[in-house]
């Protein structure tokens, strides 16, 4: 594809340009969001509430037994 073909296809009419921008944004957004979320969860594994909650639920009753 040459530069002229891209210009004539996407940039010649405003409606086609705006439609292609919105389509690209709607396709890119969930891919980017999932990628960043997966990276964040992998980097902070064991420090997030969903991980800590399981640890507390498994061993949270030990403190009450010490008071007796």
PDB file of N, CA, C and O in Angstrom:
ATOM      1  N   UNK A   1       0.835  -1.181   0.000  1.00  0.00           N
ATOM      2  CA  UNK A   1       0.000   0.000   0.000  1.00  0.00           C
ATOM      3  C   UNK A   1       0.877   1.240   0.000  1.00  0.00           C
ATOM      4  O   UNK A   1       1.738   1.395   0.846  1.00  0.00           O
ATOM      5  N   UNK A   2       0.618   2.076  -0.909  1.00  0.00           N
ATOM      6  CA  UNK A   2       1.408   3.307  -0.968  1.00  0.00           C
ATOM      7  C   UNK A   2       0.744   4.395  -0.132  1.00  0.00           C
ATOM      8  O   UNK A   2      -0.404   4.291   0.285  1.00  0.00           O
ATOM      9  N   UNK A   3       1.479   5.434   0.075  1.00  0.00           N
ATOM     10  CA  UNK A   3       0.997   6.573   0.866  1.00  0.00           C
ATOM     11  C   UNK A   3      -0.226   7.210   0.217  1.00  0.00           C
ATOM     12  O   UNK A   3      -1.163   7.587   0.903  1.00  0.00           O
ATOM     13  N   UNK A   4      -0.240   7.302  -1.088  1.00  0.00           N
ATOM     14  CA  UNK A   4      -1.373   7.892  -1.804  1.00  0.00           C
ATOM     15  C   UNK A   4      -2.653   7.091  -1.629  1.00  0.00           C
ATOM     16  O   UNK A   4      -3.749   7.648  -1.522  1.00  0.00           O
ATOM     17  N   UNK A   5      -2.528   5.778  -1.580  1.00  0.00           N
ATOM     18  CA  UNK A   5      -3.692   4.928  -1.386  1.00  0.00           C
ATOM     19  C   UNK A   5      -4.275   5.115   0.015  1.00  0.00           C
ATOM     20  O   UNK A   5      -5.492   5.175   0.191  1.00  0.00           O
ATOM     21  N   UNK A   6      -3.419   5.213   1.008  1.00  0.00           N
ATOM     22  CA  UNK A   6      -3.875   5.434   2.381  1.00  0.00           C
ATOM     23  C   UNK A   6      -4.570   6.787   2.500  1.00  0.00           C
ATOM     24  O   UNK A   6      -5.639   6.898   3.105  1.00  0.00           O
ATOM     25  N   UNK A   7      -3.981   7.810   1.906  1.00  0.00           N
ATOM     26  CA  UNK A   7      -4.575   9.149   1.965  1.00  0.00           C
ATOM     27  C   UNK A   7      -5.925   9.159   1.274  1.00  0.00           C
ATOM     28  O   UNK A   7      -6.906   9.701   1.801  1.00  0.00           O
ATOM     29  N   UNK A   8      -6.025   8.569   0.099  1.00  0.00           N
ATOM     30  CA  UNK A   8      -7.289   8.556  -0.628  1.00  0.00           C
ATOM     31  C   UNK A   8      -8.351   7.716   0.061  1.00  0.00           C
ATOM     32  O   UNK A   8      -9.540   8.009  -0.037  1.00  0.00           O
ATOM     33  N   UNK A   9      -7.931   6.688   0.791  1.00  0.00           N
ATOM     34  CA  UNK A   9      -8.896   5.817   1.450  1.00  0.00           C
ATOM     35  C   UNK A   9      -9.407   6.407   2.763  1.00  0.00           C
ATOM     36  O   UNK A   9     -10.605   6.410   3.021  1.00  0.00           O
ATOM     37  N   UNK A  10      -8.517   6.910   3.606  1.00  0.00           N
ATOM     38  CA  UNK A  10      -8.897   7.312   4.958  1.00  0.00           C
ATOM     39  C   UNK A  10      -9.010   8.811   5.182  1.00  0.00           C
ATOM     40  O   UNK A  10      -9.770   9.250   6.033  1.00  0.00           O
ATOM     41  N   UNK A  11      -8.244   9.615   4.489  1.00  0.00           N
ATOM     42  CA  UNK A  11      -8.173  11.031   4.818  1.00  0.00           C
ATOM     43  C   UNK A  11      -8.871  11.949   3.824  1.00  0.00           C
ATOM     44  O   UNK A  11      -8.947  13.148   4.048  1.00  0.00           O
ATOM     45  N   UNK A  12      -9.370  11.413   2.742  1.00  0.00           N
ATOM     46  CA  UNK A  12      -9.967  12.270   1.727  1.00  0.00           C
ATOM     47  C   UNK A  12     -11.310  12.831   2.196  1.00  0.00           C
ATOM     48  O   UNK A  12     -11.590  14.004   2.005  1.00  0.00           O
ATOM     49  N   UNK A  13     -12.136  12.000   2.813  1.00  0.00           N
ATOM     50  CA  UNK A  13     -13.429  12.445   3.327  1.00  0.00           C
ATOM     51  C   UNK A  13     -13.390  12.490   4.843  1.00  0.00           C
ATOM     52  O   UNK A  13     -12.850  11.598   5.490  1.00  0.00           O
ATOM     53  N   UNK A  14     -14.002  13.505   5.384  1.00  0.00           N
ATOM     54  CA  UNK A  14     -14.003  13.674   6.837  1.00  0.00           C
ATOM     55  C   UNK A  14     -14.793  12.559   7.521  1.00  0.00           C
ATOM     56  O   UNK A  14     -14.397  12.074   8.578  1.00  0.00           O
ATOM     57  N   UNK A  15     -15.911  12.142   6.958  1.00  0.00           N
ATOM     58  CA  UNK A  15     -16.736  11.108   7.583  1.00  0.00           C
ATOM     59  C   UNK A  15     -15.989   9.778   7.691  1.00  0.00           C
ATOM     60  O   UNK A  15     -16.076   9.082   8.703  1.00  0.00           O
ATOM     61  N   UNK A  16     -15.242   9.431   6.675  1.00  0.00           N
ATOM     62  CA  UNK A  16     -14.476   8.182   6.697  1.00  0.00           C
ATOM     63  C   UNK A  16     -13.335   8.290   7.709  1.00  0.00           C
ATOM     64  O   UNK A  16     -13.059   7.339   8.454  1.00  0.00           O
ATOM     65  N   UNK A  17     -12.703   9.444   7.779  1.00  0.00           N
ATOM     66  CA  UNK A  17     -11.610   9.661   8.725  1.00  0.00           C
ATOM     67  C   UNK A  17     -12.116   9.548  10.166  1.00  0.00           C
ATOM     68  O   UNK A  17     -11.526   8.843  10.989  1.00  0.00           O
ATOM     69  N   UNK A  18     -13.217  10.218  10.473  1.00  0.00           N
ATOM     70  CA  UNK A  18     -13.761  10.191  11.835  1.00  0.00           C
ATOM     71  C   UNK A  18     -14.221   8.782  12.191  1.00  0.00           C
ATOM     72  O   UNK A  18     -13.986   8.304  13.307  1.00  0.00           O
ATOM     73  N   UNK A  19     -14.855   8.101  11.259  1.00  0.00           N
ATOM     74  CA  UNK A  19     -15.294   6.734  11.504  1.00  0.00           C
ATOM     75  C   UNK A  19     -14.109   5.812  11.766  1.00  0.00           C
ATOM     76  O   UNK A  19     -14.158   4.973  12.679  1.00  0.00           O
ATOM     77  N   UNK A  20     -13.047   5.957  11.020  1.00  0.00           N
ATOM     78  CA  UNK A  20     -11.876   5.106  11.230  1.00  0.00           C
ATOM     79  C   UNK A  20     -11.188   5.418  12.560  1.00  0.00           C
ATOM     80  O   UNK A  20     -10.695   4.510  13.224  1.00  0.00           O
ATOM     81  N   UNK A  21     -11.185   6.680  12.973  1.00  0.00           N
ATOM     82  CA  UNK A  21     -10.589   7.041  14.268  1.00  0.00           C
ATOM     83  C   UNK A  21     -11.402   6.428  15.410  1.00  0.00           C
ATOM     84  O   UNK A  21     -10.839   5.848  16.343  1.00  0.00           O
ATOM     85  N   UNK A  22     -12.729   6.566  15.349  1.00  0.00           N
ATOM     86  CA  UNK A  22     -13.563   5.992  16.402  1.00  0.00           C
ATOM     87  C   UNK A  22     -13.479   4.466  16.420  1.00  0.00           C
ATOM     88  O   UNK A  22     -13.440   3.854  17.496  1.00  0.00           O
ATOM     89  N   UNK A  23     -13.446   3.849  15.268  1.00  0.00           N
ATOM     90  CA  UNK A  23     -13.330   2.392  15.208  1.00  0.00           C
ATOM     91  C   UNK A  23     -12.002   1.930  15.804  1.00  0.00           C
ATOM     92  O   UNK A  23     -11.964   0.970  16.581  1.00  0.00           O
ATOM     93  N   UNK A  24     -10.939   2.612  15.455  1.00  0.00           N
ATOM     94  CA  UNK A  24      -9.626   2.264  16.007  1.00  0.00           C
ATOM     95  C   UNK A  24      -9.603   2.457  17.523  1.00  0.00           C
ATOM     96  O   UNK A  24      -9.022   1.635  18.248  1.00  0.00           O
ATOM     97  N   UNK A  25     -10.250   3.512  18.002  1.00  0.00           N
ATOM     98  CA  UNK A  25     -10.279   3.756  19.444  1.00  0.00           C
ATOM     99  C   UNK A  25     -11.064   2.670  20.167  1.00  0.00           C
ATOM    100  O   UNK A  25     -10.642   2.194  21.235  1.00  0.00           O
ATOM    101  N   UNK A  26     -12.202   2.259  19.634  1.00  0.00           N
ATOM    102  CA  UNK A  26     -13.004   1.221  20.281  1.00  0.00           C
ATOM    103  C   UNK A  26     -12.326  -0.142  20.232  1.00  0.00           C
ATOM    104  O   UNK A  26     -12.543  -0.970  21.116  1.00  0.00           O
ATOM    105  N   UNK A  27     -11.504  -0.387  19.248  1.00  0.00           N
ATOM    106  CA  UNK A  27     -10.775  -1.656  19.172  1.00  0.00           C
ATOM    107  C   UNK A  27      -9.553  -1.615  20.088  1.00  0.00           C
ATOM    108  O   UNK A  27      -9.250  -2.587  20.780  1.00  0.00           O
ATOM    109  N   UNK A  28      -8.857  -0.488  20.123  1.00  0.00           N
ATOM    110  CA  UNK A  28      -7.621  -0.372  20.895  1.00  0.00           C
ATOM    111  C   UNK A  28      -7.878  -0.323  22.396  1.00  0.00           C
ATOM    112  O   UNK A  28      -7.101  -0.875  23.173  1.00  0.00           O
ATOM    113  N   UNK A  29      -8.956   0.311  22.828  1.00  0.00           N
ATOM    114  CA  UNK A  29      -9.217   0.532  24.243  1.00  0.00           C
ATOM    115  C   UNK A  29      -9.316  -0.759  25.050  1.00  0.00           C
ATOM    116  O   UNK A  29      -8.643  -0.895  26.069  1.00  0.00           O
ATOM    117  N   UNK A  30     -10.129  -1.743  24.684  1.00  0.00           N
ATOM    118  CA  UNK A  30     -10.185  -2.952  25.518  1.00  0.00           C
ATOM    119  C   UNK A  30      -8.888  -3.765  25.499  1.00  0.00           C
ATOM    120  O   UNK A  30      -8.522  -4.376  26.502  1.00  0.00           O
ATOM    121  N   UNK A  31      -8.195  -3.751  24.380  1.00  0.00           N
ATOM    122  CA  UNK A  31      -6.914  -4.467  24.309  1.00  0.00           C
ATOM    123  C   UNK A  31      -5.906  -3.827  25.251  1.00  0.00           C
ATOM    124  O   UNK A  31      -5.223  -4.501  26.021  1.00  0.00           O
ATOM    125  N   UNK A  32      -5.818  -2.506  25.228  1.00  0.00           N
ATOM    126  CA  UNK A  32      -4.898  -1.777  26.099  1.00  0.00           C
ATOM    127  C   UNK A  32      -5.297  -1.945  27.564  1.00  0.00           C
ATOM    128  O   UNK A  32      -4.445  -2.169  28.425  1.00  0.00           O
ATOM    129  N   UNK A  33      -6.587  -1.857  27.857  1.00  0.00           N
ATOM    130  CA  UNK A  33      -7.074  -1.979  29.227  1.00  0.00           C
ATOM    131  C   UNK A  33      -6.763  -3.355  29.808  1.00  0.00           C
ATOM    132  O   UNK A  33      -6.274  -3.467  30.938  1.00  0.00           O
ATOM    133  N   UNK A  34      -7.022  -4.403  29.059  1.00  0.00           N
ATOM    134  CA  UNK A  34      -6.719  -5.758  29.527  1.00  0.00           C
ATOM    135  C   UNK A  34      -5.219  -5.973  29.703  1.00  0.00           C
ATOM    136  O   UNK A  34      -4.789  -6.622  30.665  1.00  0.00           O
ATOM    137  N   UNK A  35      -4.433  -5.435  28.793  1.00  0.00           N
ATOM    138  CA  UNK A  35      -2.980  -5.589  28.889  1.00  0.00           C
ATOM    139  C   UNK A  35      -2.432  -4.909  30.134  1.00  0.00           C
ATOM    140  O   UNK A  35      -1.620  -5.487  30.867  1.00  0.00           O
ATOM    141  N   UNK A  36      -2.870  -3.694  30.405  1.00  0.00           N
ATOM    142  CA  UNK A  36      -2.385  -2.967  31.580  1.00  0.00           C
ATOM    143  C   UNK A  36      -2.878  -3.628  32.862  1.00  0.00           C
ATOM    144  O   UNK A  36      -2.119  -3.746  33.833  1.00  0.00           O
ATOM    145  N   UNK A  37      -4.112  -4.083  32.889  1.00  0.00           N
ATOM    146  CA  UNK A  37      -4.647  -4.749  34.083  1.00  0.00           C
ATOM    147  C   UNK A  37      -3.886  -6.044  34.369  1.00  0.00           C
ATOM    148  O   UNK A  37      -3.534  -6.315  35.524  1.00  0.00           O
ATOM    149  N   UNK A  38      -3.630  -6.839  33.351  1.00  0.00           N
ATOM    150  CA  UNK A  38      -2.870  -8.081  33.549  1.00  0.00           C
ATOM    151  C   UNK A  38      -1.455  -7.804  34.018  1.00  0.00           C
ATOM    152  O   UNK A  38      -0.929  -8.510  34.890  1.00  0.00           O
ATOM    153  N   UNK A  39      -0.814  -6.783  33.480  1.00  0.00           N
ATOM    154  CA  UNK A  39       0.536  -6.410  33.918  1.00  0.00           C
ATOM    155  C   UNK A  39       0.517  -5.970  35.375  1.00  0.00           C
ATOM    156  O   UNK A  39       1.365  -6.361  36.162  1.00  0.00           O
ATOM    157  N   UNK A  40      -0.485  -5.154  35.752  1.00  0.00           N
ATOM    158  CA  UNK A  40      -0.587  -4.642  37.116  1.00  0.00           C
ATOM    159  C   UNK A  40      -0.812  -5.778  38.113  1.00  0.00           C
ATOM    160  O   UNK A  40      -0.175  -5.824  39.161  1.00  0.00           O
ATOM    161  N   UNK A  41      -1.715  -6.714  37.791  1.00  0.00           N
ATOM    162  CA  UNK A  41      -1.983  -7.830  38.690  1.00  0.00           C
ATOM    163  C   UNK A  41      -0.765  -8.750  38.811  1.00  0.00           C
ATOM    164  O   UNK A  41      -0.474  -9.253  39.893  1.00  0.00           O
ATOM    165  N   UNK A  42      -0.052  -8.953  37.728  1.00  0.00           N
ATOM    166  CA  UNK A  42       1.141  -9.796  37.775  1.00  0.00           C
ATOM    167  C   UNK A  42       2.249  -9.133  38.593  1.00  0.00           C
ATOM    168  O   UNK A  42       2.967  -9.798  39.338  1.00  0.00           O
ATOM    169  N   UNK A  43       2.391  -7.838  38.470  1.00  0.00           N
ATOM    170  CA  UNK A  43       3.449  -7.112  39.176  1.00  0.00           C
ATOM    171  C   UNK A  43       3.155  -7.003  40.669  1.00  0.00           C
ATOM    172  O   UNK A  43       4.078  -6.966  41.479  1.00  0.00           O
ATOM    173  N   UNK A  44       1.896  -6.949  41.066  1.00  0.00           N
ATOM    174  CA  UNK A  44       1.515  -6.756  42.465  1.00  0.00           C
ATOM    175  C   UNK A  44       0.876  -7.990  43.080  1.00  0.00           C
ATOM    176  O   UNK A  44       0.118  -7.877  44.038  1.00  0.00           O
ATOM    177  N   UNK A  45       1.196  -9.149  42.562  1.00  0.00           N
ATOM    178  CA  UNK A  45       0.613 -10.394  43.083  1.00  0.00           C
ATOM    179  C   UNK A  45       1.020 -10.585  44.546  1.00  0.00           C
ATOM    180  O   UNK A  45       2.174 -10.440  44.902  1.00  0.00           O
ATOM    181  N   UNK A  46       0.037 -10.892  45.361  1.00  0.00           N
ATOM    182  CA  UNK A  46       0.280 -11.080  46.789  1.00  0.00           C
ATOM    183  C   UNK A  46       0.091  -9.826  47.605  1.00  0.00           C
ATOM    184  O   UNK A  46       0.012  -9.893  48.827  1.00  0.00           O
ATOM    185  N   UNK A  47       0.014  -8.670  46.979  1.00  0.00           N
ATOM    186  CA  UNK A  47      -0.160  -7.413  47.692  1.00  0.00           C
ATOM    187  C   UNK A  47      -1.543  -6.812  47.505  1.00  0.00           C
ATOM    188  O   UNK A  47      -1.870  -5.843  48.168  1.00  0.00           O
ATOM    189  N   UNK A  48      -2.335  -7.370  46.623  1.00  0.00           N
ATOM    190  CA  UNK A  48      -3.661  -6.833  46.347  1.00  0.00           C
ATOM    191  C   UNK A  48      -4.676  -7.397  47.332  1.00  0.00           C
ATOM    192  O   UNK A  48      -4.471  -8.446  47.930  1.00  0.00           O
ATOM    193  N   UNK A  49      -5.801  -6.694  47.487  1.00  0.00           N
ATOM    194  CA  UNK A  49      -6.810  -7.104  48.448  1.00  0.00           C
ATOM    195  C   UNK A  49      -7.339  -8.492  48.158  1.00  0.00           C
ATOM    196  O   UNK A  49      -7.604  -9.269  49.091  1.00  0.00           O
ATOM    197  N   UNK A  50      -7.513  -8.833  46.908  1.00  0.00           N
ATOM    198  CA  UNK A  50      -8.043 -10.155  46.580  1.00  0.00           C
ATOM    199  C   UNK A  50      -7.109 -11.267  47.052  1.00  0.00           C
ATOM    200  O   UNK A  50      -7.571 -12.361  47.388  1.00  0.00           O
ATOM    201  N   UNK A  51      -5.821 -11.017  47.122  1.00  0.00           N
ATOM    202  CA  UNK A  51      -4.866 -12.011  47.622  1.00  0.00           C
ATOM    203  C   UNK A  51      -4.784 -11.994  49.147  1.00  0.00           C
ATOM    204  O   UNK A  51      -4.714 -13.038  49.792  1.00  0.00           O
ATOM    205  N   UNK A  52      -4.797 -10.805  49.715  1.00  0.00           N
ATOM    206  CA  UNK A  52      -4.686 -10.661  51.172  1.00  0.00           C
ATOM    207  C   UNK A  52      -5.945 -11.190  51.857  1.00  0.00           C
ATOM    208  O   UNK A  52      -5.873 -11.782  52.933  1.00  0.00           O
ATOM    209  N   UNK A  53      -7.090 -10.985  51.245  1.00  0.00           N
ATOM    210  CA  UNK A  53      -8.358 -11.444  51.822  1.00  0.00           C
ATOM    211  C   UNK A  53      -8.356 -12.960  52.005  1.00  0.00           C
ATOM    212  O   UNK A  53      -8.824 -13.466  53.028  1.00  0.00           O
ATOM    213  N   UNK A  54      -7.806 -13.690  51.044  1.00  0.00           N
ATOM    214  CA  UNK A  54      -7.730 -15.149  51.172  1.00  0.00           C
ATOM    215  C   UNK A  54      -6.816 -15.575  52.317  1.00  0.00           C
ATOM    216  O   UNK A  54      -7.110 -16.523  53.039  1.00  0.00           O
ATOM    217  N   UNK A  55      -5.716 -14.857  52.495  1.00  0.00           N
ATOM    218  CA  UNK A  55      -4.799 -15.176  53.597  1.00  0.00           C
ATOM    219  C   UNK A  55      -5.438 -14.883  54.948  1.00  0.00           C
ATOM    220  O   UNK A  55      -5.271 -15.639  55.903  1.00  0.00           O
ATOM    221  N   UNK A  56      -6.157 -13.776  55.038  1.00  0.00           N
ATOM    222  CA  UNK A  56      -6.812 -13.424  56.296  1.00  0.00           C
ATOM    223  C   UNK A  56      -7.950 -14.387  56.622  1.00  0.00           C
ATOM    224  O   UNK A  56      -8.167 -14.722  57.782  1.00  0.00           O
ATOM    225  N   UNK A  57      -8.684 -14.819  55.609  1.00  0.00           N
ATOM    226  CA  UNK A  57      -9.785 -15.745  55.840  1.00  0.00           C
ATOM    227  C   UNK A  57      -9.265 -17.105  56.300  1.00  0.00           C
ATOM    228  O   UNK A  57      -9.889 -17.778  57.112  1.00  0.00           O
ATOM    229  N   UNK A  58      -8.117 -17.502  55.812  1.00  0.00           N
ATOM    230  CA  UNK A  58      -7.561 -18.807  56.169  1.00  0.00           C
ATOM    231  C   UNK A  58      -6.977 -18.812  57.581  1.00  0.00           C
ATOM    232  O   UNK A  58      -7.082 -19.802  58.293  1.00  0.00           O
ATOM    233  N   UNK A  59      -6.378 -17.718  58.006  1.00  0.00           N
ATOM    234  CA  UNK A  59      -5.717 -17.710  59.308  1.00  0.00           C
ATOM    235  C   UNK A  59      -6.186 -16.601  60.216  1.00  0.00           C
ATOM    236  O   UNK A  59      -5.477 -16.230  61.127  1.00  0.00           O
ATOM    237  N   UNK A  60      -7.353 -16.074  60.008  1.00  0.00           N
ATOM    238  CA  UNK A  60      -7.823 -14.929  60.789  1.00  0.00           C
ATOM    239  C   UNK A  60      -8.350 -15.283  62.161  1.00  0.00           C
ATOM    240  O   UNK A  60      -8.499 -14.416  63.011  1.00  0.00           O
ATOM    241  N   UNK A  61      -8.633 -16.551  62.467  1.00  0.00           N
ATOM    242  CA  UNK A  61      -9.204 -16.939  63.744  1.00  0.00           C
ATOM    243  C   UNK A  61      -8.153 -17.117  64.837  1.00  0.00           C
ATOM    244  O   UNK A  61      -8.482 -17.305  65.997  1.00  0.00           O
ATOM    245  N   UNK A  62      -6.889 -17.081  64.526  1.00  0.00           N
ATOM    246  CA  UNK A  62      -5.826 -17.307  65.489  1.00  0.00           C
ATOM    247  C   UNK A  62      -5.773 -16.220  66.541  1.00  0.00           C
ATOM    248  O   UNK A  62      -5.460 -16.489  67.705  1.00  0.00           O
ATOM    249  N   UNK A  63      -6.078 -14.980  66.212  1.00  0.00           N
ATOM    250  CA  UNK A  63      -5.996 -13.880  67.162  1.00  0.00           C
ATOM    251  C   UNK A  63      -7.046 -14.000  68.259  1.00  0.00           C
ATOM    252  O   UNK A  63      -6.796 -13.642  69.400  1.00  0.00           O
ATOM    253  N   UNK A  64      -8.209 -14.528  67.964  1.00  0.00           N
ATOM    254  CA  UNK A  64      -9.266 -14.657  68.959  1.00  0.00           C
ATOM    255  C   UNK A  64      -8.930 -15.743  69.997  1.00  0.00           C
ATOM    256  O   UNK A  64      -9.301 -15.622  71.148  1.00  0.00           O
ATOM    257  N   UNK A  65      -8.217 -16.755  69.623  1.00  0.00           N
ATOM    258  CA  UNK A  65      -7.857 -17.822  70.531  1.00  0.00           C
ATOM    259  C   UNK A  65      -6.801 -17.361  71.544  1.00  0.00           C
ATOM    260  O   UNK A  65      -6.731 -17.874  72.643  1.00  0.00           O
ATOM    261  N   UNK A  66      -5.970 -16.396  71.184  1.00  0.00           N
ATOM    262  CA  UNK A  66      -4.935 -15.898  72.089  1.00  0.00           C
ATOM    263  C   UNK A  66      -5.543 -15.148  73.272  1.00  0.00           C
ATOM    264  O   UNK A  66      -4.959 -15.097  74.339  1.00  0.00           O
ATOM    265  N   UNK A  67      -6.724 -14.561  73.124  1.00  0.00           N
ATOM    266  CA  UNK A  67      -7.344 -13.793  74.190  1.00  0.00           C
ATOM    267  C   UNK A  67      -7.931 -14.668  75.292  1.00  0.00           C
ATOM    268  O   UNK A  67      -8.110 -14.246  76.410  1.00  0.00           O
ATOM    269  N   UNK A  68      -8.183 -15.924  75.030  1.00  0.00           N
ATOM    270  CA  UNK A  68      -8.833 -16.800  76.015  1.00  0.00           C
ATOM    271  C   UNK A  68      -7.902 -17.316  77.056  1.00  0.00           C
ATOM    272  O   UNK A  68      -6.831 -17.487  77.145  1.00  0.00           O
TER     273      UNK A  68
END
